[in-house]
PDB file of C-alpha atoms in Angstrom:
ATOM      1  CA  MET A   1      47.673 -53.028  85.562  1.00 29.00           C
ATOM      2  CA  ALA A   2      44.847 -50.630  86.327  1.00 29.00           C
ATOM      3  CA  GLN A   3      47.017 -47.715  85.342  1.00 30.00           C
ATOM      4  CA  GLN A   4      47.141 -48.939  81.763  1.00 29.00           C
ATOM      5  CA  ARG A   5      43.417 -48.643  81.111  1.00 27.00           C
ATOM      6  CA  ARG A   6      42.004 -45.738  79.187  1.00 27.00           C
ATOM      7  CA  GLY A   7      40.807 -43.041  81.535  1.00 32.00           C
ATOM      8  CA  GLY A   8      42.463 -44.683  84.509  1.00 33.00           C
ATOM      9  CA  GLY A   9      44.503 -41.580  85.205  1.00 35.00           C
ATOM     10  CA  GLY A  10      47.795 -43.463  85.431  1.00 42.00           C
ATOM     11  CA  PRO A  11      50.869 -42.294  83.543  1.00 49.00           C
ATOM     12  CA  ALA A  12      51.982 -45.616  82.052  1.00 57.00           C
ATOM     13  CA  GLY A  13      49.403 -45.942  79.260  1.00 70.00           C
ATOM     14  CA  LEU A  14      48.325 -48.823  77.026  1.00 78.00           C
ATOM     15  CA  PRO A  15      50.871 -50.819  75.031  1.00 78.00           C
ATOM     16  CA  VAL A  16      51.102 -49.778  71.379  1.00 78.00           C
ATOM     17  CA  ASN A  17      48.807 -51.913  69.201  1.00 83.00           C
ATOM     18  CA  ALA A  18      48.731 -52.435  65.422  1.00 83.00           C
ATOM     19  CA  ALA A  19      46.429 -49.490  64.725  1.00 85.00           C
ATOM     20  CA  ALA A  20      48.580 -47.117  66.778  1.00 86.00           C
ATOM     21  CA  ALA A  21      51.706 -48.445  65.055  1.00 85.00           C
ATOM     22  CA  GLY A  22      50.197 -47.710  61.626  1.00 88.00           C
ATOM     23  CA  ILE A  23      49.350 -44.161  62.655  1.00 90.00           C
ATOM     24  CA  MET A  24      52.882 -43.664  63.981  1.00 88.00           C
ATOM     25  CA  VAL A  25      54.346 -44.757  60.619  1.00 86.00           C
ATOM     26  CA  MET A  26      52.235 -42.084  58.910  1.00 91.00           C
ATOM     27  CA  LEU A  27      53.265 -39.453  61.449  1.00 91.00           C
ATOM     28  CA  THR A  28      56.968 -40.240  61.291  1.00 86.00           C
ATOM     29  CA  PHE A  29      56.955 -40.101  57.478  1.00 89.00           C
ATOM     30  CA  THR A  30      55.438 -36.614  57.671  1.00 93.00           C
ATOM     31  CA  TRP A  31      57.945 -35.551  60.336  1.00 87.00           C
ATOM     32  CA  GLY A  32      60.873 -36.895  58.300  1.00 85.00           C
ATOM     33  CA  VAL A  33      59.820 -34.909  55.232  1.00 91.00           C
ATOM     34  CA  GLY A  34      59.085 -32.011  57.592  1.00 90.00           C
ATOM     35  CA  GLN A  35      62.800 -31.753  58.432  1.00 85.00           C
ATOM     36  CA  VAL A  36      63.470 -31.032  54.766  1.00 91.00           C
ATOM     37  CA  ALA A  37      60.703 -28.409  54.807  1.00 93.00           C
ATOM     38  CA  ALA A  38      62.239 -26.886  57.941  1.00 91.00           C
ATOM     39  CA  LYS A  39      65.641 -26.659  56.277  1.00 89.00           C
ATOM     40  CA  VAL A  40      64.118 -24.977  53.219  1.00 93.00           C
ATOM     41  CA  SER A  41      62.097 -22.516  55.306  1.00 94.00           C
ATOM     42  CA  THR A  42      65.190 -21.304  57.224  1.00 90.00           C
ATOM     43  CA  GLU A  43      66.416 -19.824  53.934  1.00 91.00           C
ATOM     44  CA  GLY A  44      63.492 -17.395  53.939  1.00 93.00           C
ATOM     45  CA  PHE A  45      62.786 -16.684  57.612  1.00 93.00           C
ATOM     46  CA  SER A  46      64.652 -16.240  60.893  1.00 90.00           C
ATOM     47  CA  PRO A  47      64.507 -19.150  63.397  1.00 88.00           C
ATOM     48  CA  VAL A  48      62.474 -17.256  66.011  1.00 88.00           C
ATOM     49  CA  PHE A  49      60.001 -15.942  63.426  1.00 92.00           C
ATOM     50  CA  LEU A  50      59.629 -19.471  62.023  1.00 91.00           C
ATOM     51  CA  THR A  51      58.799 -20.818  65.479  1.00 89.00           C
ATOM     52  CA  MET A  52      56.190 -18.092  66.025  1.00 92.00           C
ATOM     53  CA  ALA A  53      54.688 -18.413  62.526  1.00 94.00           C
ATOM     54  CA  ARG A  54      54.435 -22.218  62.662  1.00 93.00           C
ATOM     55  CA  SER A  55      52.757 -22.037  66.047  1.00 93.00           C
ATOM     56  CA  ALA A  56      50.331 -19.301  64.957  1.00 94.00           C
ATOM     57  CA  ILE A  57      49.317 -21.168  61.795  1.00 96.00           C
ATOM     58  CA  GLY A  58      48.952 -24.449  63.677  1.00 95.00           C
ATOM     59  CA  LEU A  59      46.910 -22.739  66.416  1.00 95.00           C
ATOM     60  CA  LEU A  60      44.528 -21.342  63.798  1.00 95.00           C
ATOM     61  CA  VAL A  61      44.006 -24.861  62.427  1.00 94.00           C
ATOM     62  CA  ILE A  62      43.278 -26.198  65.932  1.00 94.00           C
ATOM     63  CA  LEU A  63      40.857 -23.359  66.760  1.00 95.00           C
ATOM     64  CA  LEU A  64      38.962 -23.928  63.501  1.00 94.00           C
ATOM     65  CA  TRP A  65      38.800 -27.655  64.214  1.00 92.00           C
ATOM     66  CA  CYS A  66      37.490 -27.040  67.731  1.00 93.00           C
ATOM     67  CA  ALA A  67      34.912 -24.554  66.462  1.00 94.00           C
ATOM     68  CA  VAL A  68      33.589 -27.069  63.924  1.00 93.00           C
ATOM     69  CA  ARG A  69      33.553 -29.911  66.479  1.00 89.00           C
ATOM     70  CA  ARG A  70      32.226 -27.643  69.282  1.00 91.00           C
ATOM     71  CA  ILE A  71      35.147 -28.535  71.538  1.00 90.00           C
ATOM     72  CA  SER A  72      35.662 -26.219  74.502  1.00 89.00           C
ATOM     73  CA  LEU A  73      39.245 -25.245  75.296  1.00 90.00           C
ATOM     74  CA  PHE A  74      38.813 -22.706  78.056  1.00 87.00           C
ATOM     75  CA  GLU A  75      37.284 -24.484  81.042  1.00 87.00           C
ATOM     76  CA  ARG A  76      39.321 -24.478  84.275  1.00 88.00           C
ATOM     77  CA  ASP A  77      40.894 -27.860  84.927  1.00 89.00           C
ATOM     78  CA  GLY A  78      44.158 -27.179  86.757  1.00 90.00           C
ATOM     79  CA  THR A  79      46.363 -27.566  83.676  1.00 92.00           C
ATOM     80  CA  LEU A  80      47.559 -23.962  83.253  1.00 93.00           C
ATOM     81  CA  GLY A  81      50.959 -24.410  84.934  1.00 94.00           C
ATOM     82  CA  ALA A  82      51.795 -27.601  83.064  1.00 94.00           C
ATOM     83  CA  GLY A  83      50.467 -26.054  79.857  1.00 94.00           C
ATOM     84  CA  PHE A  84      52.743 -23.038  80.228  1.00 95.00           C
ATOM     85  CA  LEU A  85      55.783 -25.256  80.865  1.00 95.00           C
ATOM     86  CA  ALA A  86      54.968 -27.531  77.919  1.00 94.00           C
ATOM     87  CA  GLY A  87      54.491 -24.493  75.663  1.00 94.00           C
ATOM     88  CA  ALA A  88      57.801 -22.945  76.685  1.00 94.00           C
ATOM     89  CA  LEU A  89      59.630 -26.231  76.060  1.00 95.00           C
ATOM     90  CA  PHE A  90      57.857 -26.615  72.715  1.00 92.00           C
ATOM     91  CA  GLY A  91      59.031 -23.157  71.633  1.00 91.00           C
ATOM     92  CA  LEU A  92      62.573 -23.830  72.866  1.00 93.00           C
ATOM     93  CA  GLU A  93      62.671 -27.097  70.929  1.00 92.00           C
ATOM     94  CA  PHE A  94      62.000 -25.469  67.589  1.00 90.00           C
ATOM     95  CA  VAL A  95      64.198 -22.447  68.120  1.00 90.00           C
ATOM     96  CA  LEU A  96      67.081 -24.865  68.804  1.00 93.00           C
ATOM     97  CA  ILE A  97      66.230 -26.918  65.721  1.00 92.00           C
ATOM     98  CA  PHE A  98      65.863 -23.945  63.374  1.00 90.00           C
ATOM     99  CA  LEU A  99      69.095 -22.434  64.682  1.00 90.00           C
ATOM    100  CA  GLY A 100      70.836 -25.763  64.178  1.00 92.00           C
ATOM    101  CA  LEU A 101      69.578 -26.088  60.599  1.00 89.00           C
ATOM    102  CA  ASN A 102      71.515 -22.923  59.742  1.00 88.00           C
ATOM    103  CA  PHE A 103      74.730 -24.921  60.256  1.00 90.00           C
ATOM    104  CA  THR A 104      73.977 -28.577  59.530  1.00 89.00           C
ATOM    105  CA  THR A 105      72.112 -30.666  56.962  1.00 88.00           C
ATOM    106  CA  ALA A 106      68.528 -31.896  57.240  1.00 86.00           C
ATOM    107  CA  ALA A 107      69.793 -35.499  57.309  1.00 84.00           C
ATOM    108  CA  ARG A 108      72.199 -34.912  60.200  1.00 86.00           C
ATOM    109  CA  ALA A 109      69.626 -32.790  62.038  1.00 88.00           C
ATOM    110  CA  THR A 110      67.020 -35.540  61.690  1.00 84.00           C
ATOM    111  CA  LEU A 111      69.332 -38.063  63.349  1.00 83.00           C
ATOM    112  CA  MET A 112      70.110 -35.664  66.204  1.00 87.00           C
ATOM    113  CA  ILE A 113      66.481 -34.672  66.821  1.00 87.00           C
ATOM    114  CA  ASN A 114      65.296 -38.257  66.847  1.00 78.00           C
ATOM    115  CA  THR A 115      67.391 -39.156  69.840  1.00 82.00           C
ATOM    116  CA  MET A 116      64.271 -37.912  71.643  1.00 84.00           C
ATOM    117  CA  PRO A 117      63.014 -41.415  72.610  1.00 78.00           C
ATOM    118  CA  PHE A 118      66.183 -42.112  74.555  1.00 81.00           C
ATOM    119  CA  PHE A 119      65.779 -38.968  76.606  1.00 88.00           C
ATOM    120  CA  VAL A 120      62.140 -40.004  77.157  1.00 85.00           C
ATOM    121  CA  LEU A 121      63.292 -43.453  78.277  1.00 82.00           C
ATOM    122  CA  ILE A 122      65.668 -42.009  80.860  1.00 86.00           C
ATOM    123  CA  GLY A 123      63.185 -39.395  82.048  1.00 88.00           C
ATOM    124  CA  ALA A 124      60.278 -41.842  82.159  1.00 85.00           C
ATOM    125  CA  HIS A 125      62.264 -44.067  84.511  1.00 82.00           C
ATOM    126  CA  PHE A 126      62.399 -41.287  87.095  1.00 83.00           C
ATOM    127  CA  VAL A 127      59.176 -39.379  86.346  1.00 80.00           C
ATOM    128  CA  LEU A 128      56.653 -41.929  85.066  1.00 78.00           C
ATOM    129  CA  GLY A 129      57.816 -45.158  86.660  1.00 76.00           C
ATOM    130  CA  GLU A 130      58.521 -46.872  83.299  1.00 74.00           C
ATOM    131  CA  ARG A 131      61.501 -48.986  84.330  1.00 77.00           C
ATOM    132  CA  ILE A 132      64.703 -49.100  82.283  1.00 78.00           C
ATOM    133  CA  THR A 133      65.560 -52.717  81.480  1.00 81.00           C
ATOM    134  CA  LEU A 134      68.964 -53.978  80.369  1.00 85.00           C
ATOM    135  CA  ARG A 135      67.652 -54.367  76.809  1.00 84.00           C
ATOM    136  CA  ARG A 136      66.425 -50.790  76.698  1.00 80.00           C
ATOM    137  CA  LEU A 137      69.676 -49.541  78.182  1.00 82.00           C
ATOM    138  CA  SER A 138      71.528 -51.408  75.418  1.00 86.00           C
ATOM    139  CA  GLY A 139      69.315 -49.600  72.900  1.00 83.00           C
ATOM    140  CA  VAL A 140      70.288 -46.252  74.384  1.00 80.00           C
ATOM    141  CA  GLY A 141      73.956 -47.181  74.130  1.00 84.00           C
ATOM    142  CA  LEU A 142      73.647 -48.156  70.461  1.00 86.00           C
ATOM    143  CA  ALA A 143      71.783 -44.989  69.597  1.00 80.00           C
ATOM    144  CA  PHE A 144      74.342 -42.723  71.165  1.00 79.00           C
ATOM    145  CA  LEU A 145      77.100 -44.609  69.353  1.00 85.00           C
ATOM    146  CA  GLY A 146      75.156 -43.567  66.269  1.00 84.00           C
ATOM    147  CA  VAL A 147      75.169 -39.952  67.464  1.00 80.00           C
ATOM    148  CA  GLY A 148      78.936 -40.153  67.904  1.00 83.00           C
ATOM    149  CA  LEU A 149      79.249 -41.498  64.364  1.00 81.00           C
ATOM    150  CA  VAL A 150      77.319 -38.521  62.998  1.00 81.00           C
ATOM    151  CA  LEU A 151      79.448 -36.037  64.940  1.00 74.00           C
ATOM    152  CA  SER A 152      82.648 -37.650  63.630  1.00 78.00           C
ATOM    153  CA  ASP A 153      81.526 -37.631  59.982  1.00 75.00           C
ATOM    154  CA  ASP A 154      83.260 -34.943  57.939  1.00 73.00           C
ATOM    155  CA  LEU A 155      82.078 -36.106  54.501  1.00 67.00           C
ATOM    156  CA  SER A 156      78.449 -35.093  55.057  1.00 68.00           C
ATOM    157  CA  ALA A 157      79.349 -31.888  56.909  1.00 71.00           C
ATOM    158  CA  PRO A 158      78.135 -28.806  54.986  1.00 75.00           C
ATOM    159  CA  GLY A 159      80.869 -26.481  56.287  1.00 73.00           C
ATOM    160  CA  ASP A 160      82.118 -24.627  59.344  1.00 73.00           C
ATOM    161  CA  GLY A 161      79.925 -24.713  62.420  1.00 82.00           C
ATOM    162  CA  VAL A 162      78.391 -28.109  61.643  1.00 88.00           C
ATOM    163  CA  LEU A 163      79.176 -29.405  65.149  1.00 89.00           C
ATOM    164  CA  ILE A 164      77.311 -26.448  66.649  1.00 92.00           C
ATOM    165  CA  GLY A 165      74.337 -27.204  64.417  1.00 92.00           C
ATOM    166  CA  ASP A 166      74.370 -30.898  65.343  1.00 91.00           C
ATOM    167  CA  LEU A 167      74.502 -30.140  69.077  1.00 94.00           C
ATOM    168  CA  LEU A 168      71.693 -27.567  68.817  1.00 95.00           C
ATOM    169  CA  CYS A 169      69.499 -30.169  67.115  1.00 93.00           C
ATOM    170  CA  LEU A 170      70.469 -32.741  69.764  1.00 93.00           C
ATOM    171  CA  ALA A 171      69.355 -30.249  72.431  1.00 95.00           C
ATOM    172  CA  GLY A 172      66.133 -29.806  70.441  1.00 94.00           C
ATOM    173  CA  GLY A 173      65.530 -33.552  70.720  1.00 92.00           C
ATOM    174  CA  ALA A 174      66.038 -33.335  74.486  1.00 94.00           C
ATOM    175  CA  ALA A 175      63.516 -30.462  74.676  1.00 95.00           C
ATOM    176  CA  TRP A 176      61.024 -32.566  72.682  1.00 90.00           C
ATOM    177  CA  ALA A 177      61.484 -35.381  75.218  1.00 92.00           C
ATOM    178  CA  ALA A 178      60.979 -32.959  78.123  1.00 94.00           C
ATOM    179  CA  THR A 179      57.725 -31.746  76.555  1.00 93.00           C
ATOM    180  CA  THR A 180      56.496 -35.336  76.240  1.00 88.00           C
ATOM    181  CA  LEU A 181      57.331 -36.077  79.879  1.00 92.00           C
ATOM    182  CA  VAL A 182      55.615 -32.910  81.146  1.00 92.00           C
ATOM    183  CA  ILE A 183      52.448 -33.854  79.257  1.00 88.00           C
ATOM    184  CA  LYS A 184      52.507 -37.502  80.303  1.00 85.00           C
ATOM    185  CA  GLY A 185      53.333 -36.744  83.939  1.00 88.00           C
ATOM    186  CA  SER A 186      50.785 -33.970  84.531  1.00 90.00           C
ATOM    187  CA  ARG A 187      47.049 -33.307  84.268  1.00 90.00           C
ATOM    188  CA  LEU A 188      47.604 -32.588  80.585  1.00 89.00           C
ATOM    189  CA  SER A 189      47.542 -36.374  80.082  1.00 83.00           C
ATOM    190  CA  GLN A 190      43.856 -36.306  81.104  1.00 86.00           C
ATOM    191  CA  VAL A 191      42.601 -33.537  78.807  1.00 87.00           C
ATOM    192  CA  ARG A 192      41.853 -33.580  75.103  1.00 87.00           C
ATOM    193  CA  GLY A 193      44.765 -33.492  72.664  1.00 84.00           C
ATOM    194  CA  GLU A 194      43.358 -30.283  71.177  1.00 90.00           C
ATOM    195  CA  LYS A 195      43.811 -28.448  74.461  1.00 91.00           C
ATOM    196  CA  THR A 196      47.287 -29.865  75.058  1.00 88.00           C
ATOM    197  CA  LEU A 197      48.436 -28.735  71.631  1.00 90.00           C
ATOM    198  CA  ALA A 198      46.680 -25.344  71.857  1.00 93.00           C
ATOM    199  CA  TYR A 199      48.584 -24.619  75.080  1.00 93.00           C
ATOM    200  CA  GLN A 200      51.895 -25.321  73.380  1.00 91.00           C
ATOM    201  CA  LEU A 201      51.166 -23.371  70.226  1.00 94.00           C
ATOM    202  CA  ALA A 202      49.779 -20.291  71.961  1.00 95.00           C
ATOM    203  CA  ILE A 203      52.437 -20.112  74.672  1.00 94.00           C
ATOM    204  CA  SER A 204      55.376 -20.958  72.391  1.00 91.00           C
ATOM    205  CA  ALA A 205      54.356 -18.095  70.072  1.00 91.00           C
ATOM    206  CA  LEU A 206      54.036 -15.667  72.973  1.00 91.00           C
ATOM    207  CA  VAL A 207      57.289 -16.532  74.752  1.00 87.00           C
ATOM    208  CA  MET A 208      59.220 -16.049  71.503  1.00 86.00           C
ATOM    209  CA  VAL A 209      58.112 -12.410  71.059  1.00 87.00           C
ATOM    210  CA  PRO A 210      60.875 -10.841  73.256  1.00 85.00           C
ATOM    211  CA  PHE A 211      63.530 -12.800  71.325  1.00 83.00           C
ATOM    212  CA  LEU A 212      62.369 -11.709  67.883  1.00 84.00           C
ATOM    213  CA  PRO A 213      64.625  -8.597  67.686  1.00 83.00           C
ATOM    214  CA  LEU A 214      67.646 -10.671  68.728  1.00 76.00           C
ATOM    215  CA  ALA A 215      67.343 -13.120  65.841  1.00 74.00           C
ATOM    216  CA  GLY A 216      68.191 -10.721  63.029  1.00 80.00           C
ATOM    217  CA  PRO A 217      65.871  -9.852  60.134  1.00 86.00           C
ATOM    218  CA  MET A 218      62.595 -11.772  60.191  1.00 88.00           C
ATOM    219  CA  LEU A 219      62.740 -12.192  56.429  1.00 89.00           C
ATOM    220  CA  ARG A 220      65.853 -13.491  54.708  1.00 89.00           C
ATOM    221  CA  GLU A 221      65.690 -14.555  51.049  1.00 88.00           C
ATOM    222  CA  LEU A 222      61.918 -14.799  50.798  1.00 88.00           C
ATOM    223  CA  SER A 223      60.654 -17.162  48.100  1.00 93.00           C
ATOM    224  CA  ALA A 224      57.564 -19.152  47.174  1.00 95.00           C
ATOM    225  CA  LEU A 225      59.416 -22.356  48.117  1.00 94.00           C
ATOM    226  CA  ALA A 226      60.345 -21.103  51.599  1.00 94.00           C
ATOM    227  CA  THR A 227      56.797 -19.820  52.157  1.00 95.00           C
ATOM    228  CA  GLY A 228      55.299 -23.106  50.960  1.00 96.00           C
ATOM    229  CA  ALA A 229      57.609 -25.015  53.297  1.00 95.00           C
ATOM    230  CA  LEU A 230      56.428 -22.848  56.203  1.00 95.00           C
ATOM    231  CA  LEU A 231      52.756 -23.442  55.336  1.00 96.00           C
ATOM    232  CA  PHE A 232      53.385 -27.194  55.016  1.00 96.00           C
ATOM    233  CA  GLN A 233      54.849 -27.218  58.520  1.00 95.00           C
ATOM    234  CA  GLY A 234      52.202 -24.978  60.072  1.00 95.00           C
ATOM    235  CA  ILE A 235      49.120 -26.629  58.565  1.00 96.00           C
ATOM    236  CA  LEU A 236      50.002 -30.294  58.090  1.00 95.00           C
ATOM    237  CA  VAL A 237      52.862 -30.985  60.507  1.00 94.00           C
ATOM    238  CA  VAL A 238      51.786 -28.780  63.426  1.00 91.00           C
ATOM    239  CA  GLY A 239      48.034 -28.430  62.897  1.00 92.00           C
ATOM    240  CA  VAL A 240      47.265 -32.033  61.920  1.00 92.00           C
ATOM    241  CA  THR A 241      50.000 -34.501  62.863  1.00 92.00           C
ATOM    242  CA  TYR A 242      50.828 -32.943  66.232  1.00 85.00           C
ATOM    243  CA  LEU A 243      47.163 -33.064  67.192  1.00 84.00           C
ATOM    244  CA  ILE A 244      47.126 -36.782  66.411  1.00 88.00           C
ATOM    245  CA  TRP A 245      50.376 -37.248  68.367  1.00 80.00           C
ATOM    246  CA  PHE A 246      49.207 -35.473  71.515  1.00 74.00           C
ATOM    247  CA  THR A 247      45.868 -37.275  71.399  1.00 77.00           C
ATOM    248  CA  MET A 248      47.690 -40.612  71.304  1.00 83.00           C
ATOM    249  CA  ILE A 249      49.987 -39.637  74.192  1.00 72.00           C
ATOM    250  CA  ARG A 250      46.910 -39.558  76.440  1.00 73.00           C
ATOM    251  CA  THR A 251      46.260 -43.237  75.792  1.00 79.00           C
ATOM    252  CA  TYR A 252      49.438 -45.123  74.946  1.00 83.00           C
ATOM    253  CA  SER A 253      52.797 -45.702  76.639  1.00 77.00           C
ATOM    254  CA  ALA A 254      55.093 -42.678  76.230  1.00 67.00           C
ATOM    255  CA  THR A 255      58.121 -44.914  75.707  1.00 65.00           C
ATOM    256  CA  GLY A 256      56.285 -47.172  73.258  1.00 73.00           C
ATOM    257  CA  LEU A 257      55.031 -44.304  71.106  1.00 77.00           C
ATOM    258  CA  SER A 258      58.285 -42.379  71.220  1.00 66.00           C
ATOM    259  CA  SER A 259      60.291 -45.369  70.068  1.00 66.00           C
ATOM    260  CA  PHE A 260      58.529 -45.313  66.692  1.00 73.00           C
ATOM    261  CA  ALA A 261      60.564 -42.214  66.003  1.00 62.00           C
ATOM    262  CA  PHE A 262      63.234 -44.571  64.623  1.00 65.00           C
ATOM    263  CA  LEU A 263      61.308 -44.334  61.342  1.00 73.00           C
ATOM    264  CA  SER A 264      61.523 -40.545  61.257  1.00 75.00           C
ATOM    265  CA  PRO A 265      65.313 -40.429  60.773  1.00 75.00           C
ATOM    266  CA  VAL A 266      64.994 -43.042  58.028  1.00 78.00           C
ATOM    267  CA  PHE A 267      62.490 -40.881  56.160  1.00 83.00           C
ATOM    268  CA  GLY A 268      64.355 -37.667  57.006  1.00 82.00           C
ATOM    269  CA  VAL A 269      67.780 -38.901  55.868  1.00 82.00           C
ATOM    270  CA  LEU A 270      66.375 -40.269  52.606  1.00 83.00           C
ATOM    271  CA  ALA A 271      64.345 -37.110  51.969  1.00 87.00           C
ATOM    272  CA  GLY A 272      67.395 -34.934  52.602  1.00 85.00           C
ATOM    273  CA  GLY A 273      69.396 -36.917  50.063  1.00 85.00           C
ATOM    274  CA  ILE A 274      66.644 -37.159  47.434  1.00 86.00           C
ATOM    275  CA  LEU A 275      65.025 -33.724  47.697  1.00 86.00           C
ATOM    276  CA  LEU A 276      67.977 -31.560  48.710  1.00 86.00           C
ATOM    277  CA  GLY A 277      70.859 -33.551  47.223  1.00 87.00           C
ATOM    278  CA  GLU A 278      72.631 -33.678  50.597  1.00 82.00           C
ATOM    279  CA  PRO A 279      75.755 -35.889  50.761  1.00 81.00           C
ATOM    280  CA  LEU A 280      75.031 -39.160  52.533  1.00 80.00           C
ATOM    281  CA  SER A 281      78.221 -40.908  53.614  1.00 82.00           C
ATOM    282  CA  ILE A 282      78.605 -44.451  54.881  1.00 87.00           C
ATOM    283  CA  ARG A 283      78.867 -43.090  58.433  1.00 84.00           C
ATOM    284  CA  ILE A 284      75.451 -41.459  58.125  1.00 82.00           C
ATOM    285  CA  PHE A 285      73.920 -44.770  57.074  1.00 86.00           C
ATOM    286  CA  GLY A 286      75.850 -46.551  59.821  1.00 88.00           C
ATOM    287  CA  ALA A 287      74.490 -44.077  62.365  1.00 85.00           C
ATOM    288  CA  LEU A 288      70.997 -44.597  60.959  1.00 83.00           C
ATOM    289  CA  VAL A 289      71.301 -48.351  61.505  1.00 87.00           C
ATOM    290  CA  LEU A 290      72.623 -47.942  65.060  1.00 86.00           C
ATOM    291  CA  ILE A 291      69.858 -45.502  66.019  1.00 79.00           C
ATOM    292  CA  ALA A 292      67.163 -47.647  64.382  1.00 79.00           C
ATOM    293  CA  VAL A 293      68.350 -50.843  66.107  1.00 85.00           C
ATOM    294  CA  GLY A 294      68.614 -48.962  69.396  1.00 81.00           C
ATOM    295  CA  LEU A 295      65.046 -47.759  69.068  1.00 73.00           C
ATOM    296  CA  VAL A 296      63.802 -51.248  68.269  1.00 76.00           C
ATOM    297  CA  LEU A 297      65.463 -52.500  71.453  1.00 80.00           C
ATOM    298  CA  VAL A 298      63.868 -49.673  73.429  1.00 73.00           C
ATOM    299  CA  ASN A 299      60.432 -50.526  72.023  1.00 66.00           C
ATOM    300  CA  ARG A 300      60.598 -54.300  72.413  1.00 67.00           C
ATOM    301  CA  THR A 301      59.107 -55.685  75.587  1.00 57.00           C
ATOM    302  CA  GLY A 302      58.983 -59.154  76.979  1.00 52.00           C
ATOM    303  CA  ARG A 303      55.846 -61.099  76.206  1.00 47.00           C
ATOM    304  CA  ARG A 304      53.224 -60.260  78.810  1.00 44.00           C
ATOM    305  CA  ARG A 305      49.768 -61.652  79.207  1.00 40.00           C
ATOM    306  CA  GLN A 306      47.305 -59.060  78.021  1.00 37.00           C
ATOM    307  CA  PRO A 307      44.021 -58.906  79.997  1.00 35.00           C
ATOM    308  CA  SER A 308      42.069 -57.954  76.870  1.00 33.00           C
ATOM    309  CA  ARG A 309      42.527 -56.545  73.391  1.00 31.00           C
ATOM    310  CA  SER A 310      44.316 -53.198  73.727  1.00 29.00           C
ATOM    311  CA  GLY A 311      42.582 -51.728  70.715  1.00 30.00           C
TER     312      GLY A 311
END
């Protein structure tokens, strides 16, 4: 279809090819380990301050990159409204996640957050015209069975309030999906990834300012480890991998890209167990399998004749 060509202006995007799949594996590995870094950083900083600091550090990386590459970010192109909405959703996403990590484990949080593709699938059906097939609907059902398995698992629960933490992280995944749909369904899909990400980082930092006094002390038990975890998130996760992600969203199918997130819970669950010593029960691994299989079903498409090489 004409809408699937680069620069065609349509929302559907190209199918995910081998090169894009390889990049998504790299990104999801970083994001999975990033959930461990997020958990560690909440020990030193309040959730709202973390959201602001990550965004500020990531924005500095993007501005330096644009200065070196002579990329202009400030021309008028009708994207301000969508940029503000995407930025507010981006900030909300991470406040929900950081709040949730106060109550739940990195492994459980990773599974909750990475329900994002299923929210994208449902939203894309109504907003982007990417139809929900029976196979994809089956994938959604399997994934949310996995969510139910996580919520019913007491063995990996760190203590009181774990259900609240899980649900906050689930809401964070929904906010991530909403951000993706706003970008894909607006003029932001036609501008450079640097500008899309700069909008989110700048606005998410600004909209968090009024909430800073409500989140308790900005600094908790400050340590070199918590500070290093924050810098890892701000520089590598936000400044580098998110730029790659939002650049790819301009070109490829939102549902196709998002479905690669099934790797992120794999990496996140394993990293939580290996690096933090979090308990990993059989239900957690069962949920991981259900979510992974569900995401594979969401990503699989029937064989279609391709007009030319998509890469």
